[in-house]
Amino acid sequence: MAVSVILELSAPDAPDAIRQLADSLAQADGVADPAQLLADALAREAIVSTYVGDGVALPHARTDAVTARVVAIARSAAGVPFGHNNELAHLIVLVGCPRREVAAYLAFSRQLLRRLRDPLVRAKLLAATDPAKFLQVLDLGDALPAAGSAAP
Amino acid sequence: MKERILFFYLRGWLWLRRTAQPNEVQWNLTLAALVGVVGAMLGLLFKQATNATQYLLTGINGGGLATFEELPGWQRVGVPVLGGLLAGVVLQIGGKYIKQKPTDYMEAITLGDGRVPARSSLYRSLAAMFSIASGAAIGREGPLVQLSAMGASLLGSYRKFPPARRRLLVACGASAGIAAAYNAPIAAALFVSEITVGTLAMESLGPLLFASIASIVTIHIFSDASPLYRLDHFALPHWTELCCFAGVGIACGLMAGLFLAMLEQFKKWFRLIPGPLPVTMAVGGLIVGLIALRHPEVTGNGYEVVRSVVRGDGIWQFWPIVLFTLVAKMVATSAAFGSGAVGGVFTPTLLVGSCTGLLCWHGATALLPDLHADQAGFAAVGMGAVLAAATQAPFMAILMIFEMTLSYDIMIPLMLSSVISYYTFRGLRLSSLYHHGPADASDVFNRPLETLTVADIMQAEPRTIGPAARFGEVARQFLAGGLDRQYVVGPGRRLLGVVRLEDLAEHLHSRALADTFIAGDVAHDHPAALDPRSSLPEALVLFAREHEHILPVARPDTGELAGILSRNDLLLTLAEAGKRPGARR
């Protein structure tokens, strides 16, 4: 699974944050059509906000633009406003998943959400100094840094 | 908070599903039991209402034959006339203002596509109530079955069931009604199976038995439910006596033919009477009343008389009384039935049978003075034999008499006479009591199988959700719909995908997912769908290929979701294939 990490994200709004995350995956294995991935994630975000609370947002798309699951994670100290209430998300995780996957996608998202909602994990993530440490804390299993990931 | 409760329920429901793994058949059984309880309650209600009406008409509280025996002469004539008049008025007004195709009891149990019109059933039952309360010589099982079938049909329509399942539910209603009327659950299920569904396949017999049992249990709880005509002292007869029972079979077959011919003939005669329906029905009441003037026992369905015959009361030792009672009852029932009174002729048929059996006993003991035959046994066997012939359902008849008398020793002579009687009647080439009228071409279940399409048997207008529906809404729909599939549709009801409960099952307690995910996130795209114009065998092929127990039906040109079809409904429809025109003997 390809994963990219942006430790210092600065974005005025959710669509811009999602665009930056999708861009970070442009060269990643499993991404067939980066533009489509971005379009699908934005379309999904437009239906119902993916802000889940506690400063975490999980924009996602089941899309034909990817052939395998891909994840892009961003940290924003200032926060990015999400949803109608403009709640500030400090941890933003974009998940792209092939359309054929449903059960595995749900299971993965749930595991991810469980980690992100843990205050201890969040504190460690916000304090992590490099992407490797960041991924180690998040513990996504078979995560591999995506090509083009913002390595230190 | 509300959502938490919802997910709690859904998880509980899922746990139940997984533990019990109920399939559609088990759901059908559950609904059948519900229909049974409702049917029995409606039956009890009808009985109470009839007794109350009888009190209003006669001023005597008691019900049944005893009431009429207490009445002075003028009332014995007046009450049936008044009752016929009232029933006629109800039928006339109902027919004028309620523009529903009236079904009578016979039609209600031929099932059709499982739609029993509620308002016309109600006004016809009201008419039946007046007829029965005023002593019309007619059975009360008609309205009991009709009301029970109506209850089942309403449930089927409320749940928007497809025709096959709605039809099965109505059959369950009829079965519950008969079980409640005769305290004979097995025979009731077989009655409906043998006569109306036309098959003894477990797919339909199982739910029918369930409905019968639920109905009987309900009756047991709320009223007295002992066997109607208990026979205690009957012993397995000697072989010479068995030969006599063969004779009973022939006599009963012929008598059934005569009785049915009389019913038809009186119908024709009553059509000749000028004037509106209330007048015709009042004339029917007048005939019953005039006979009742000297012989009140002809009023009502004849239950008390049959009881007395089977009990072996002294007066029946005198054969002219038996013969007279038989003829008088046949005339009175034909008059009530022919004049258009709503009701059944089941118990009157039993009375004809018991008197015929008794006459045979008189004949046999006169010819063979050494014969020590049991009088009550002959009467009970006669009941079964006439019933087997008139209904052309011998298996049901045998079991019904067994359940009514609870005598096992009677089985051998009963079977012998019933089978002989059945074939004797068939030799007469008459229509049975429950013959099917001309087939209604619009009725799915009367059409040849090869002309049926998926659209004819599918469940139209299924529940759907939009792609933006939240997890909570999806969960609510799963609970409300009772299915483990949710169909996601876009504008114009275009089928977009299907949400499968098994995908979500493990994640239902995840609040985070519930907040974040929508139907579109978890739906499978482009699910295999049936074409509404497909034939049933084509549908079967798709079911086999997809390993699905339920499939959406979508129009191939627009993609619009037209309905859903379950494999069980398809199989239920195919199971009755042998009964269809063309496939029939």
XYZ file of C-alpha atoms in Angstrom:
737
model
C 0.000 0.000 0.000
C 1.452 3.337 -1.056
C 1.467 6.042 1.593
C 2.607 9.644 1.353
C 3.065 12.010 4.251
C 2.957 15.816 4.344
C 4.130 16.987 7.745
C 3.483 20.672 7.322
C 0.369 21.260 5.282
C -0.922 24.714 4.710
C -4.268 24.995 2.963
C -7.039 27.636 3.116
C -9.863 25.111 2.739
C -10.731 21.432 2.451
C -10.667 21.199 -1.385
C -7.170 22.679 -1.432
C -5.987 20.262 1.244
C -7.430 17.342 -0.711
C -5.765 18.624 -3.893
C -2.365 18.747 -2.183
C -2.846 15.256 -0.765
C -3.885 13.867 -4.166
C -0.917 15.586 -5.791
C 1.410 13.919 -3.296
C 0.149 10.569 -4.590
C 0.497 11.435 -8.289
C 3.574 9.243 -8.756
C 2.557 6.547 -6.256
C 2.169 2.904 -7.232
C -1.458 2.049 -7.762
C -2.547 5.500 -8.907
C -3.628 5.226 -12.537
C -5.230 8.636 -12.953
C -4.293 11.294 -10.365
C -6.702 13.874 -11.819
C -9.589 11.439 -11.526
C -8.604 10.547 -7.970
C -8.740 14.231 -7.054
C -12.048 14.764 -8.848
C -13.671 11.765 -7.148
C -12.416 12.708 -3.692
C -13.696 16.283 -4.140
C -17.049 15.031 -5.420
C -17.377 12.771 -2.401
C -16.440 15.564 -0.013
C -19.091 17.770 -1.605
C -21.866 15.292 -0.726
C -21.205 14.915 2.994
C -18.223 16.299 4.872
C -15.702 13.700 5.986
C -14.709 15.565 9.138
C -14.978 12.940 11.897
C -14.289 15.070 14.980
C -11.262 15.540 17.284
C -9.462 17.493 14.569
C -9.457 14.553 12.167
C -10.811 14.436 8.613
C -10.941 11.390 6.370
C -11.592 12.424 2.775
C -11.971 9.285 0.713
C -13.076 7.898 -2.609
C -13.800 4.493 -4.039
C -12.619 5.144 -7.539
C -11.400 3.577 -10.755
C -8.497 6.036 -10.675
C -6.566 3.661 -8.385
C -5.734 -0.002 -8.869
C -4.723 -0.577 -5.255
C -5.411 1.183 -2.000
C -3.425 4.408 -1.517
C -3.212 6.730 1.470
C -1.967 10.307 1.828
C -1.603 11.817 5.306
C -1.172 15.470 6.147
C -0.589 17.357 9.351
C -1.589 20.972 9.679
C -0.622 22.970 12.736
C -2.998 25.817 11.862
C -5.806 23.467 10.854
C -7.894 23.289 7.702
C -11.599 24.179 7.904
C -13.835 21.220 6.920
C -17.581 20.937 6.399
C -20.399 23.440 6.888
C -19.252 24.317 10.379
C -15.684 24.994 9.283
C -14.284 22.731 11.955
C -10.498 22.692 11.965
C -8.827 19.457 10.961
C -5.222 19.028 12.042
C -4.846 15.490 10.755
C -6.178 14.829 7.267
C -6.034 11.381 5.693
C -6.989 10.833 2.065
C -7.847 7.231 1.217
C -8.206 6.085 -2.378
C -9.579 2.634 -2.898
C -10.482 0.563 -5.998
C -14.231 0.485 -6.622
C -14.446 -3.300 -6.325
C -13.410 -3.210 -2.662
C -16.138 -2.700 -0.095
C -15.627 -4.891 2.945
C -11.817 -4.518 2.983
C -12.164 -0.767 2.507
C -14.532 -0.487 5.439
C -12.300 -2.617 7.628
C -9.247 -0.516 6.767
C -11.065 2.789 7.311
C -12.334 1.602 10.625
C -8.883 0.565 11.799
C -7.512 3.911 10.661
C -10.252 5.836 12.432
C -9.754 3.881 15.605
C -6.073 4.873 15.680
C -6.799 8.492 14.830
C -9.445 8.872 17.507
C -7.067 7.663 20.189
C -5.875 10.875 21.988
C -2.487 9.335 22.737
C -1.921 8.424 19.092
C -3.025 11.884 18.002
C -0.648 13.552 20.434
C 2.238 11.417 19.148
C 1.316 12.150 15.540
C 1.209 15.869 16.183
C 4.626 15.647 17.857
C 6.309 13.338 15.283
C 9.357 14.909 13.699
C 9.760 12.831 10.532
C 7.519 10.792 8.222
C 9.013 7.450 9.259
C 8.227 8.170 12.900
C 4.820 9.418 11.850
C 3.998 6.172 10.005
C 5.368 4.118 12.850
C 2.934 5.769 15.251
C 0.034 5.373 12.849
C 0.870 1.671 12.343
C -0.897 1.004 9.048
C 0.543 -2.470 8.621
C 2.095 -2.906 5.190
C 2.513 0.835 4.551
C 5.280 1.786 2.137
C 6.327 5.393 1.607
C 5.021 6.455 -1.787
C 7.398 7.741 -4.398
C 7.397 11.518 -4.123
C 6.488 11.424 -0.472
C 7.716 14.454 1.379
C 10.723 12.813 2.980
C 12.853 14.968 5.277
C -28.641 8.929 21.245
C -31.411 7.915 18.857
C -28.847 6.606 16.462
C -27.198 4.579 19.194
C -30.490 2.861 19.964
C -31.026 2.222 16.271
C -27.645 0.554 15.906
C -28.281 -1.398 19.073
C -31.473 -2.778 17.552
C -29.809 -3.475 14.240
C -26.998 -5.346 15.952
C -29.498 -7.365 17.954
C -31.437 -8.153 14.826
C -28.238 -9.152 13.065
C -27.221 -11.347 15.951
C -30.609 -13.063 15.759
C -30.255 -13.488 12.015
C -26.829 -14.978 12.364
C -27.741 -17.251 15.231
C -31.008 -18.461 13.767
C -30.017 -17.789 10.161
C -33.619 -17.251 9.125
C -34.235 -17.442 5.438
C -37.297 -16.350 3.553
C -39.117 -19.586 4.350
C -38.688 -18.962 8.065
C -39.937 -15.422 7.686
C -42.926 -16.830 5.865
C -43.549 -19.211 8.761
C -43.420 -16.337 11.235
C -45.857 -14.304 9.186
C -48.063 -17.363 8.779
C -48.278 -17.669 12.556
C -49.181 -13.980 12.809
C -51.867 -14.448 10.177
C -53.150 -17.423 12.152
C -53.536 -15.388 15.331
C -55.210 -12.495 13.513
C -57.498 -14.892 11.648
C -58.619 -16.559 14.868
C -59.251 -13.187 16.534
C -61.348 -12.008 13.604
C -63.255 -15.279 13.791
C -63.967 -14.859 17.499
C -65.043 -11.283 16.891
C -67.406 -12.368 14.146
C -68.899 -15.046 16.391
C -69.521 -12.521 19.167
C -71.044 -10.052 16.731
C -73.332 -12.744 15.334
C -74.500 -13.750 18.812
C -75.179 -10.119 19.689
C -77.156 -9.619 16.472
C -79.148 -12.756 17.181
C -80.008 -11.365 20.589
C -81.187 -8.121 19.007
C -83.319 -9.981 16.473
C -84.854 -12.534 18.821
C -84.521 -11.065 22.302
C -83.108 -14.372 23.500
C -79.572 -14.714 24.719
C -77.972 -18.049 24.048
C -77.190 -18.482 20.430
C -77.653 -21.374 18.076
C -80.517 -23.761 17.759
C -81.763 -23.353 21.346
C -82.734 -19.761 20.563
C -85.024 -20.800 17.734
C -86.606 -23.603 19.723
C -87.687 -21.025 22.316
C -89.222 -18.645 19.792
C -92.980 -18.472 19.235
C -94.226 -19.518 15.792
C -94.620 -16.114 14.199
C -91.072 -15.178 15.161
C -89.677 -18.413 13.776
C -90.951 -17.238 10.398
C -90.454 -13.508 10.926
C -86.832 -13.518 12.081
C -85.415 -15.350 9.015
C -87.452 -13.099 6.717
C -86.197 -9.973 8.496
C -82.638 -11.306 8.485
C -82.831 -12.062 4.749
C -84.190 -8.589 4.128
C -81.409 -6.905 6.135
C -78.710 -9.032 4.506
C -80.147 -8.207 1.095
C -80.168 -4.478 1.851
C -76.538 -4.612 3.008
C -75.501 -6.500 -0.120
C -77.447 -4.155 -2.371
C -76.072 -0.962 -0.826
C -72.575 -2.400 -0.537
C -72.580 -3.488 -4.164
C -73.738 -0.046 -5.240
C -71.314 2.108 -3.284
C -68.274 -0.076 -2.888
C -66.901 -0.452 -6.358
C -64.718 -3.394 -5.594
C -65.103 -6.624 -7.412
C -67.026 -8.643 -4.850
C -65.422 -11.911 -3.974
C -67.437 -14.575 -2.358
C -66.087 -17.188 -0.053
C -65.414 -19.642 -2.857
C -63.480 -17.017 -4.784
C -61.617 -15.846 -1.733
C -60.110 -19.259 -1.309
C -59.266 -19.710 -4.962
C -56.718 -17.086 -3.973
C -56.084 -15.335 -7.275
C -53.075 -13.090 -6.873
C -53.679 -12.765 -3.154
C -55.739 -9.585 -3.213
C -58.889 -9.943 -1.133
C -60.711 -6.601 -1.356
C -61.188 -5.402 2.203
C -64.304 -3.243 1.946
C -66.303 -5.738 -0.081
C -65.217 -8.529 2.286
C -66.450 -6.456 5.204
C -69.874 -5.653 3.825
C -70.344 -9.219 2.674
C -69.399 -10.436 6.140
C -71.918 -8.009 7.590
C -74.574 -9.501 5.311
C -73.467 -12.970 6.387
C -73.809 -11.897 9.996
C -77.466 -10.931 9.461
C -78.172 -14.172 7.581
C -76.523 -16.407 10.160
C -77.956 -14.537 13.160
C -81.438 -14.837 11.706
C -81.146 -18.575 11.353
C -80.381 -18.963 7.642
C -79.521 -22.599 7.103
C -75.995 -21.848 6.127
C -72.517 -22.372 7.553
C -70.556 -19.652 9.285
C -67.188 -20.795 7.977
C -67.670 -18.646 4.867
C -67.267 -15.257 6.562
C -64.696 -16.693 8.990
C -62.504 -17.741 6.098
C -63.148 -14.567 4.176
C -62.318 -12.273 7.106
C -59.215 -14.239 7.929
C -58.084 -14.215 4.295
C -58.786 -10.489 4.160
C -56.585 -9.904 7.218
C -53.767 -11.838 5.564
C -54.206 -9.957 2.320
C -54.040 -6.608 4.113
C -50.796 -7.661 5.776
C -49.412 -8.755 2.392
C -50.363 -5.458 0.796
C -49.006 -3.446 3.718
C -45.668 -5.190 3.435
C -45.899 -4.782 -0.370
C -45.335 -8.472 -0.922
C -45.020 -9.812 -4.446
C -47.955 -11.903 -5.701
C -46.550 -15.330 -4.821
C -45.969 -14.499 -1.182
C -49.174 -12.500 -0.819
C -51.042 -15.454 -2.243
C -49.391 -17.823 0.197
C -50.335 -15.504 3.074
C -53.963 -15.397 1.947
C -53.922 -19.182 1.780
C -52.614 -19.136 5.362
C -55.482 -16.833 6.303
C -58.013 -19.220 4.798
C -56.357 -22.105 6.587
C -56.476 -20.235 9.909
C -60.150 -19.433 9.341
C -61.064 -23.055 8.706
C -58.960 -24.274 11.618
C -60.759 -21.821 13.889
C -64.191 -22.789 12.591
C -63.779 -26.565 12.946
C -61.033 -26.941 15.506
C -59.240 -29.071 12.947
C -55.804 -27.604 12.189
C -54.369 -30.406 10.058
C -57.443 -30.723 7.897
C -57.600 -26.952 7.520
C -54.068 -26.806 6.125
C -54.788 -29.738 3.836
C -58.091 -28.210 2.756
C -56.331 -25.142 1.424
C -53.423 -27.151 0.060
C -55.559 -29.718 -1.693
C -58.327 -27.480 -2.989
C -56.850 -24.095 -3.659
C -53.087 -24.281 -3.871
C -53.337 -27.661 -5.566
C -50.116 -29.073 -4.228
C -48.896 -30.696 -1.051
C -45.390 -29.263 -1.479
C -43.840 -28.304 1.860
C -43.085 -24.785 0.558
C -46.741 -23.991 0.962
C -47.985 -26.700 3.326
C -45.516 -25.700 6.050
C -46.770 -22.111 6.402
C -50.365 -23.330 6.135
C -49.867 -25.716 9.045
C -48.196 -22.948 11.030
C -51.133 -20.621 10.457
C -53.587 -23.350 11.486
C -51.719 -24.123 14.665
C -51.428 -20.452 15.632
C -55.130 -20.044 15.003
C -56.059 -23.052 17.122
C -53.825 -21.960 19.967
C -55.463 -18.535 19.907
C -58.900 -20.123 20.015
C -57.793 -22.308 22.925
C -56.690 -19.235 24.836
C -59.840 -17.207 24.290
C -62.599 -19.775 24.088
C -63.538 -23.393 24.350
C -61.994 -25.549 21.659
C -62.848 -29.185 22.132
C -63.285 -31.624 19.235
C -66.645 -30.863 17.666
C -68.084 -34.356 17.435
C -66.175 -36.573 19.800
C -66.738 -40.280 19.232
C -65.645 -42.421 22.168
C -67.133 -45.831 21.854
C -66.478 -46.763 18.268
C -64.558 -50.016 17.789
C -62.852 -51.256 14.651
C -65.658 -53.050 12.764
C -65.897 -56.674 11.715
C -65.242 -57.350 8.010
C -68.964 -57.866 7.267
C -69.583 -54.429 8.608
C -66.814 -53.040 6.421
C -68.789 -54.252 3.405
C -71.662 -52.101 4.646
C -69.313 -49.118 4.736
C -68.592 -49.648 1.054
C -72.315 -49.205 0.561
C -72.222 -46.041 2.666
C -69.578 -44.733 0.268
C -71.776 -45.228 -2.775
C -74.842 -43.748 -1.072
C -72.885 -40.728 0.134
C -71.366 -40.089 -3.298
C -74.839 -40.058 -4.815
C -76.257 -37.932 -1.993
C -73.445 -35.393 -2.397
C -74.338 -35.180 -6.082
C -78.010 -34.658 -5.265
C -77.234 -31.985 -2.665
C -74.944 -30.019 -4.971
C -77.434 -30.289 -7.832
C -80.115 -28.932 -5.480
C -77.944 -25.977 -4.495
C -77.466 -25.097 -8.154
C -81.126 -25.626 -9.010
C -82.359 -23.386 -6.183
C -79.946 -20.705 -7.339
C -81.567 -20.806 -10.775
C -85.092 -20.724 -9.329
C -84.321 -17.761 -7.114
C -83.038 -15.818 -10.105
C -86.568 -16.025 -11.498
C -88.019 -14.092 -8.559
C -88.684 -10.505 -9.671
C -87.660 -7.590 -7.481
C -84.465 -6.425 -5.820
C -82.063 -8.619 -3.857
C -83.575 -7.924 -0.397
C -86.880 -9.389 -1.640
C -85.189 -12.503 -3.005
C -83.306 -12.999 0.232
C -86.442 -12.411 2.289
C -88.134 -15.180 0.273
C -85.169 -17.429 1.092
C -85.661 -16.535 4.753
C -89.393 -17.216 4.452
C -88.784 -20.755 3.175
C -86.382 -21.474 6.037
C -88.837 -19.884 8.490
C -91.809 -21.915 7.256
C -89.896 -25.164 7.653
C -88.650 -23.988 11.047
C -92.239 -23.427 12.131
C -92.496 -27.161 12.785
C -88.823 -28.079 12.684
C -86.571 -25.381 14.180
C -83.609 -27.738 13.812
C -83.254 -26.758 10.150
C -82.095 -23.266 11.138
C -78.426 -22.433 11.382
C -75.570 -24.516 10.109
C -76.819 -27.736 11.691
C -74.032 -28.150 14.215
C -76.332 -29.165 17.087
C -78.133 -31.712 14.924
C -74.890 -33.323 13.794
C -73.748 -33.455 17.417
C -76.943 -35.145 18.452
C -76.698 -37.665 15.600
C -73.098 -38.550 16.394
C -73.934 -38.785 20.093
C -76.502 -41.403 19.119
C -79.532 -39.706 20.699
C -82.671 -41.823 20.916
C -84.861 -40.019 18.393
C -82.587 -41.043 15.539
C -83.558 -44.689 16.125
C -86.647 -43.859 14.117
C -85.662 -43.721 10.442
C -88.488 -41.476 9.101
C -87.226 -38.705 11.392
C -83.743 -39.081 9.926
C -85.078 -38.970 6.397
C -87.300 -35.996 7.112
C -84.502 -34.055 8.803
C -82.235 -34.794 5.843
C -84.721 -33.561 3.247
C -85.815 -30.533 5.277
C -82.237 -29.465 5.876
C -81.298 -29.896 2.224
C -84.246 -27.728 1.174
C -83.579 -25.084 3.836
C -79.866 -24.836 3.001
C -80.573 -24.735 -0.735
C -83.124 -21.972 -0.144
C -80.720 -19.890 1.942
C -77.808 -20.481 -0.400
C -79.861 -20.069 -3.567
C -81.359 -16.777 -2.379
C -77.860 -15.336 -2.218
C -77.089 -15.531 1.506
C -73.374 -15.199 2.123
C -71.923 -18.140 3.961
C -70.590 -21.625 3.595
C -72.268 -24.981 3.182
C -69.630 -26.989 4.980
C -71.489 -27.893 8.169
C -74.776 -28.415 6.278
C -72.781 -30.856 4.119
C -71.702 -32.652 7.289
C -75.335 -32.856 8.375
C -76.342 -34.351 5.039
C -73.511 -36.848 5.457
C -74.406 -37.833 9.000
C -78.070 -38.371 8.115
C -77.126 -40.362 5.009
C -74.781 -42.528 7.085
C -77.508 -43.021 9.637
C -80.025 -44.027 6.966
C -77.486 -46.568 5.721
C -77.237 -47.907 9.260
C -81.023 -48.302 9.402
C -80.924 -50.088 6.036
C -78.074 -52.373 7.071
C -79.619 -53.377 10.409
C -82.945 -54.041 8.687
C -81.297 -56.316 6.111
C -78.841 -57.954 8.525
C -80.490 -58.200 11.948
C -77.360 -59.846 13.417
C -75.248 -56.813 12.665
C -74.063 -55.061 15.808
C -72.944 -51.937 14.050
C -72.459 -48.660 15.843
C -75.001 -46.071 14.798
C -72.762 -43.076 15.578
C -69.910 -44.602 13.601
C -72.067 -44.794 10.492
C -73.074 -41.172 10.960
C -69.476 -40.007 11.347
C -68.293 -42.034 8.364
C -71.175 -40.633 6.311
C -70.068 -37.115 7.183
C -66.590 -37.780 5.854
C -67.825 -39.562 2.753
C -70.194 -36.777 1.667
C -67.525 -34.194 2.431
C -64.936 -36.109 0.373
C -67.311 -36.238 -2.574
C -68.671 -32.692 -2.407
C -65.282 -31.041 -1.972
C -63.426 -33.560 -4.150
C -60.713 -33.476 -1.513
C -60.854 -36.918 0.131
C -57.573 -36.634 1.985
C -58.733 -33.451 3.719
C -62.154 -34.965 4.454
C -60.690 -38.056 6.115
C -58.399 -36.008 8.316
C -61.117 -33.536 9.183
C -63.451 -36.255 10.449
C -60.564 -37.774 12.368
C -59.839 -34.415 14.005
C -63.510 -33.821 14.713
C -64.183 -37.226 16.292
C -60.701 -38.035 17.613
C -61.431 -41.702 17.040
C -58.635 -43.645 15.397
C -60.720 -46.779 14.947
C -62.972 -44.910 12.591
C -60.136 -44.365 10.110
C -60.461 -47.638 8.179
C -64.194 -47.490 7.431
C -63.847 -43.733 6.933
C -61.127 -44.114 4.331
C -63.032 -46.865 2.561
C -66.278 -44.896 2.352
C -64.601 -41.609 1.483
C -62.631 -43.015 -1.410
C -65.647 -44.874 -2.814
C -67.813 -41.820 -2.365
C -65.197 -39.651 -4.080
C -65.156 -41.851 -7.164
C -68.928 -42.269 -7.183
C -69.307 -38.494 -7.267
C -66.720 -38.167 -10.003
C -68.741 -40.654 -12.041
C -71.659 -38.187 -11.885
C -69.490 -35.587 -13.670
C -70.701 -32.700 -11.511
C -68.649 -29.715 -10.411
C -67.413 -29.915 -6.848
C -68.435 -27.485 -4.107
C -65.269 -25.507 -4.620
C -64.886 -25.726 -8.370
C -62.888 -22.955 -9.930
C -64.952 -20.539 -11.930
C -63.900 -19.277 -15.327
C -60.280 -18.270 -15.041
C -59.630 -14.569 -14.664
C -57.174 -13.850 -17.461
C -55.654 -10.919 -15.573
C -54.723 -13.173 -12.694
C -51.082 -14.140 -12.835
C -51.778 -17.544 -11.374
C -54.223 -18.463 -14.105
C -51.885 -17.720 -16.953
C -49.744 -20.330 -18.658
C -46.258 -20.357 -17.228
C -44.537 -19.558 -20.520
C -46.374 -16.227 -20.819
C -45.247 -15.000 -17.390
C -42.436 -12.497 -17.081
C -40.352 -11.280 -14.185
C -42.492 -8.105 -14.074
C -45.580 -10.217 -13.279
C -44.185 -11.788 -10.137
C -41.705 -9.232 -8.813
C -42.175 -7.007 -5.791
C -42.780 -3.580 -7.268
C -41.631 -0.338 -5.682
C -39.038 -1.715 -3.293
C -37.440 0.496 -0.662
C -34.495 2.410 -2.016
C -31.884 4.817 -0.737
C -29.995 7.660 -2.363
C -26.216 7.535 -2.755
C -25.843 10.291 -0.145
C -27.850 8.455 2.527
C -25.931 8.287 5.772
C -24.989 5.098 7.543
C -27.790 5.639 10.063
C -30.384 5.924 7.301
C -29.017 2.776 5.667
C -29.286 0.950 8.989
C -32.855 2.172 9.489
C -33.811 0.915 6.032
C -32.289 -2.480 6.755
C -34.406 -2.746 9.889
C -37.592 -1.516 8.226
C -37.252 -3.540 5.043
C -36.318 -6.863 6.579
C -34.059 -7.550 3.616
C -30.295 -7.823 3.625
C -29.965 -5.787 0.433
C -30.477 -2.060 -0.061
C -30.740 -0.667 -3.543
C -29.070 2.663 -4.214
C -30.817 4.706 -6.875
C -30.055 8.011 -8.522
C -32.381 10.450 -10.311
C -35.246 8.704 -12.139
C -34.787 5.692 -9.861
C -31.798 4.618 -11.912
C -30.165 1.642 -10.209
C -26.671 2.647 -9.099
C -25.642 -0.062 -6.727
C -26.501 -2.419 -3.935
C -25.517 -2.245 -0.269
C -25.087 -5.674 1.267
C -25.756 -6.102 4.939
C -22.929 -8.613 5.284
C -20.421 -5.890 4.275
C -21.623 -3.600 7.053
C -22.402 -6.210 9.663
C -19.064 -6.096 11.466
C -18.884 -2.326 11.486
C -22.270 -1.401 12.812
C -20.954 -0.521 16.244
C -18.342 1.840 14.823
C -19.614 5.333 15.569
C -16.782 6.833 13.579
C -17.792 4.995 10.395
C -21.424 5.815 10.988
C -20.549 9.499 11.063
C -18.309 9.459 8.059
C -19.689 6.994 5.538
C -22.632 7.201 3.158
C -24.426 4.633 1.037
C -22.401 5.510 -2.058
C -19.182 4.666 -0.195
C -20.225 1.113 0.516
C -22.452 0.159 -2.435
C -21.403 -2.421 -4.988
C -21.640 -0.888 -8.442
C -23.552 -2.226 -11.394
C -25.198 -5.165 -9.633
C -26.531 -7.960 -11.832
C -30.170 -7.134 -12.543
C -33.081 -8.977 -14.096
C -34.876 -7.604 -17.121
C -38.582 -7.166 -16.285
C -39.432 -8.786 -19.620
C -37.374 -11.909 -18.937
C -39.123 -15.240 -18.724
C -39.072 -17.151 -15.446
C -36.562 -19.777 -16.642
C -34.231 -16.946 -17.709
C -34.571 -15.467 -14.227
C -33.737 -18.837 -12.710
C -30.541 -18.974 -14.779
C -29.418 -15.558 -13.499
C -30.139 -16.574 -9.907
C -28.012 -19.682 -10.363
C -25.181 -17.695 -11.945
C -25.116 -14.918 -9.371
C -25.569 -17.098 -6.272
C -27.916 -14.409 -4.973
C -31.180 -15.031 -3.140
C -32.599 -11.702 -4.233
C -32.004 -9.703 -7.407
C -33.024 -6.217 -8.512
C -35.208 -5.850 -11.592
C -34.155 -2.929 -13.797
C -35.283 -1.732 -17.219
C -32.363 -2.343 -19.562
C -32.869 0.865 -21.573
C -33.152 3.398 -18.736
C -31.627 1.444 -15.883
C -34.684 2.351 -13.814
C -35.249 0.048 -10.823
C -38.641 -1.570 -11.439
C -38.699 -3.984 -8.519
C -36.966 -6.848 -6.805
C -37.452 -10.573 -7.046
C -36.478 -13.192 -4.496
C -35.512 -16.689 -5.488
C -38.127 -18.102 -3.120
C -40.940 -16.170 -4.821
C -39.761 -17.448 -8.162
C -39.734 -21.016 -6.845
C -43.178 -20.591 -5.234
C -44.577 -19.511 -8.602
C -42.895 -22.355 -10.427
C -44.074 -24.887 -7.806
C -47.658 -24.290 -8.805
C -46.882 -24.880 -12.448
C -48.667 -28.227 -12.419
C -51.938 -26.519 -11.538
C -52.040 -24.167 -14.470
C -54.342 -24.372 -17.470
C -52.819 -26.675 -20.006
C -50.834 -28.491 -17.374
C -54.033 -29.681 -15.744
C -55.395 -33.181 -16.020
